[in-house]
């Protein structure tokens, strides 16, 4: 389903088995080398979402090869199976063969009350698409526009197993997660309560 040019939603793209395998891998990455944590923001306060990164570590507002704002540990590598999944995701969304080499993955965990405010992802220096995978509780995803944080936007329900690819003119649109729907995670997805979101990116950094 094309929500806007370059923004493609593929509901239930991941099988329930695949979801639980990915969730299990994320549970391991959440333990280290840099543990999952609430990212501290530059003006004080912290994000309600908890994050752990692969490949490149994101902090406000730059990428590093080491988790400088956690424990300084080198960031775990993006495994080949996850790069392959990213390539398959881009092909599923755009329907043709693509070269896509995700070198950064942000793993976000939302508990029942976590939210993400409207923002753009612009620390990457390529315009390659962002691949988003959702596991666990459903959420309301707010897809905006590249000009302003405010309206117009479209609210989309993202459910466990859904794929969303943001490319082309949608790559730098504002977006956020205003609400999690507790208790909506399907049995067997590997997440008991809360929502896991993986975003795969090509940073263009070296
Ligand atoms: C999430 N994560 O559901 C979202 C999925 C983040 C973040 O926003 O920065 O970790 S990624 C959604 C995204 C990425 C790039 C462009 C657009 C959306 N977009 O144009 O709407 O936890
Ligand atoms: Fe984002």
Coordinates of C-alpha atoms and ligand atoms in Angstrom, one line a residue:
X1 CA 0.0 0.0 0.0
X2 CA 1.6 3.3 -1.1
X3 CA 0.8 5.9 1.6
X4 CA 2.7 8.7 -0.3
X5 CA 5.3 8.7 -3.1
X6 CA 8.1 6.3 -1.9
X7 CA 6.3 5.4 1.4
X8 CA 5.1 1.8 1.1
X9 CA 3.3 -0.1 3.9
X10 CA 3.3 -3.9 3.6
X11 CA 1.1 -5.3 6.4
X12 CA 2.0 -8.7 8.0
X13 CA 5.2 -9.0 5.9
X14 CA 7.1 -11.1 8.5
X15 CA 5.8 -14.5 9.5
X16 CA 5.2 -15.0 13.2
X17 CA 8.2 -17.4 13.4
X18 CA 10.4 -14.7 11.8
X19 CA 9.1 -12.1 14.3
X20 CA 10.0 -14.3 17.3
X21 CA 13.5 -15.0 15.9
X22 CA 14.1 -11.3 15.4
X23 CA 12.8 -10.5 18.8
X24 CA 15.1 -13.1 20.4
X25 CA 18.1 -11.6 18.6
X26 CA 17.1 -8.1 19.8
X27 CA 16.8 -9.4 23.4
X28 CA 20.5 -10.5 23.1
X29 CA 21.6 -7.2 21.6
X30 CA 19.8 -5.3 24.3
X31 CA 22.3 -6.9 26.8
X32 CA 25.4 -5.5 25.2
X33 CA 28.1 -4.8 24.2
X34 CA 26.3 -1.5 24.8
X35 CA 23.1 -2.2 26.7
X36 CA 19.8 -0.8 25.5
X37 CA 18.9 2.5 27.3
X38 CA 16.8 5.6 27.2
X39 CA 18.8 8.0 25.0
X40 CA 19.7 11.2 26.9
X41 CA 18.7 14.3 25.1
X42 CA 21.1 17.4 24.8
X43 CA 18.7 19.8 26.6
X44 CA 18.1 17.3 29.5
X45 CA 15.5 14.7 29.8
X46 CA 15.5 11.3 28.1
X47 CA 13.6 9.6 25.4
X48 CA 10.7 7.4 26.6
X49 CA 11.7 4.9 24.0
X50 CA 14.7 2.6 24.7
X51 CA 17.3 2.0 22.0
X52 CA 20.2 -0.2 21.1
X53 CA 22.1 0.1 17.8
X54 CA 24.0 -2.1 15.4
X55 CA 26.7 -1.0 12.9
X56 CA 26.6 2.7 13.9
X57 CA 25.5 4.0 17.2
X58 CA 23.0 6.9 17.0
X59 CA 23.0 9.7 19.5
X60 CA 21.5 13.1 19.3
X61 CA 22.4 14.1 16.6
X62 CA 25.3 12.1 15.1
X63 CA 26.5 8.5 14.5
X64 CA 29.6 6.9 16.1
X65 CA 31.3 3.5 15.9
X66 CA 31.3 3.4 19.7
X67 CA 28.5 3.9 22.1
X68 CA 29.9 7.2 23.5
X69 CA 26.9 8.1 25.6
X70 CA 26.5 4.6 27.0
X71 CA 29.7 2.7 27.9
X72 CA 32.1 3.5 25.1
X73 CA 31.9 0.0 23.7
X74 CA 32.3 -0.7 20.0
X75 CA 28.9 -1.2 18.4
X76 CA 27.9 -4.8 17.4
X77 CA 28.0 -5.5 13.7
X78 CA 24.9 -5.7 11.5
X79 CA 24.7 -9.5 10.8
X80 CA 24.4 -10.6 7.1
X81 CA 21.0 -12.2 7.7
X82 CA 19.7 -8.7 8.7
X83 CA 21.3 -7.0 5.7
X84 CA 19.6 -9.7 3.5
X85 CA 16.3 -9.0 5.1
X86 CA 16.7 -5.3 4.4
X87 CA 17.4 -6.1 0.7
X88 CA 14.3 -8.3 0.6
X89 CA 12.3 -5.6 2.3
X90 CA 13.2 -2.9 -0.3
X91 CA 12.4 -5.4 -3.1
X92 CA 9.1 -6.3 -1.5
X93 CA 8.1 -2.6 -1.3
X94 CA 9.4 -1.4 -4.6
X95 CA 8.9 -4.6 -6.6
X96 CA 12.3 -4.7 -8.3
X97 CA 15.9 -5.7 -7.6
X98 CA 17.8 -3.2 -5.5
X99 CA 21.2 -2.8 -4.1
X100 CA 20.7 -2.0 -0.4
X101 CA 23.4 -2.4 2.2
X102 CA 22.1 -1.4 5.7
X103 CA 25.1 -0.4 7.7
X104 CA 23.1 0.9 10.7
X105 CA 20.2 -0.6 12.6
X106 CA 18.3 1.2 15.4
X107 CA 16.3 -1.1 17.6
X108 CA 13.6 0.8 19.5
X109 CA 11.5 -0.6 22.4
X110 CA 8.3 1.1 23.3
X111 CA 6.6 0.2 26.6
X112 CA 2.8 0.9 26.9
X113 CA 3.4 4.6 27.5
X114 CA 6.4 5.4 25.3
X115 CA 6.0 7.8 22.4
X116 CA 8.2 9.3 19.8
X117 CA 7.7 13.0 18.9
X118 CA 7.6 14.2 15.3
X119 CA 11.1 14.4 13.8
X120 CA 13.1 13.8 10.6
X121 CA 15.9 11.2 10.3
X122 CA 18.7 13.3 8.7
X123 CA 21.9 12.1 10.2
X124 CA 22.4 9.8 7.3
X125 CA 24.3 11.3 4.3
X126 CA 22.6 9.2 1.6
X127 CA 19.0 9.3 0.3
X128 CA 18.7 5.5 0.4
X129 CA 15.4 4.3 1.9
X130 CA 14.8 3.5 5.6
X131 CA 13.3 0.1 6.3
X132 CA 11.0 -0.2 9.4
X133 CA 9.9 -3.5 10.9
X134 CA 7.4 -3.7 13.7
X135 CA 7.0 -6.6 16.3
X136 CA 4.7 -6.7 19.3
X137 CA 1.9 -4.3 20.3
X138 CA 0.3 -2.2 17.5
X139 CA 1.0 1.5 17.4
X140 CA -0.4 4.6 15.7
X141 CA 2.3 5.8 13.4
X142 CA 2.1 9.5 12.2
X143 CA 3.4 10.0 8.8
X144 CA 3.9 13.7 8.0
X145 CA 5.5 15.9 5.3
X146 CA 9.0 17.0 4.7
X147 CA 8.3 20.7 5.4
X148 CA 6.8 21.0 8.9
X149 CA 6.4 19.1 12.1
X150 CA 2.6 19.7 11.9
X151 CA -0.2 19.0 9.5
X152 CA -0.8 17.6 7.0
X153 CA -0.1 14.1 8.3
X154 CA -1.7 10.7 8.0
X155 CA -2.1 8.3 11.0
X156 CA -1.4 4.7 10.1
X157 CA -2.0 1.6 12.3
X158 CA 1.3 -0.5 12.4
X159 CA 0.8 -4.0 13.6
X160 CA 3.2 -6.9 14.5
X161 CA 5.0 -8.1 11.4
X162 CA 4.4 -5.0 9.3
X163 CA 7.0 -3.6 7.0
X164 CA 7.2 0.1 6.1
X165 CA 9.8 1.5 3.6
X166 CA 10.4 5.2 3.4
X167 CA 12.2 6.3 0.3
X168 CA 12.2 8.8 -2.5
X169 CA 10.3 12.0 -1.6
X170 CA 9.2 10.4 1.7
X171 CA 12.7 9.8 3.0
X172 CA 12.9 13.1 4.9
X173 CA 9.3 13.4 6.0
X174 CA 8.5 14.2 9.6
X175 CA 7.2 11.2 11.5
X176 CA 6.5 10.0 15.0
X177 CA 4.7 7.5 17.2
X178 CA 1.9 9.1 19.3
X179 CA 0.5 6.0 20.8
X180 CA 1.1 2.3 21.6
X181 CA -2.0 0.0 21.9
X182 CA -1.2 -2.2 24.9
X183 CA -2.2 -5.9 24.8
X184 CA -2.4 -6.1 21.0
X185 CA 0.8 -8.2 20.5
X186 CA -0.1 -11.5 18.8
X187 CA 0.8 -14.8 20.6
X188 CA 4.1 -16.2 19.4
X189 CA 5.6 -12.9 18.1
X190 CA 8.3 -13.0 20.8
X191 CA 7.3 -9.8 22.6
X192 CA 5.0 -10.1 25.6
X193 CA 4.1 -6.5 26.1
X194 CA 5.4 -3.4 24.3
X195 CA 6.5 -2.7 20.7
X196 CA 9.8 -3.4 19.1
X197 CA 10.8 -1.5 16.0
X198 CA 13.9 -2.0 13.9
X199 CA 14.9 0.6 11.4
X200 CA 17.6 -0.3 8.8
X201 CA 19.5 2.6 7.3
X202 CA 22.3 3.2 4.8
X203 CA 24.2 6.0 6.5
X204 CA 26.7 6.8 3.7
X205 CA 29.3 7.2 6.4
X206 CA 32.7 5.6 6.7
Ligands
LIG1 C1 9.5 3.7 14.9 N1 11.5 4.9 14.4 O1 8.4 3.2 14.6 C2 10.2 4.6 13.9 C3 10.2 3.9 12.6 C4 13.4 6.4 14.6 C5 12.0 6.2 14.2 O2 11.3 7.1 13.7 O3 13.9 7.4 14.2 O4 14.0 5.5 15.2 S1 11.3 4.7 11.3 C6 10.2 5.7 10.5 C7 10.7 6.6 9.4 C8 12.0 6.7 9.0 C9 12.4 7.6 8.0 C10 11.4 8.3 7.3 C11 10.1 8.2 7.7 C12 9.8 7.4 8.8 N2 9.1 8.9 7.1 O5 9.3 9.6 6.1 O6 8.0 8.9 7.7 O7 10.1 3.5 16.0
LIG2 FE1 12.7 8.4 12.8

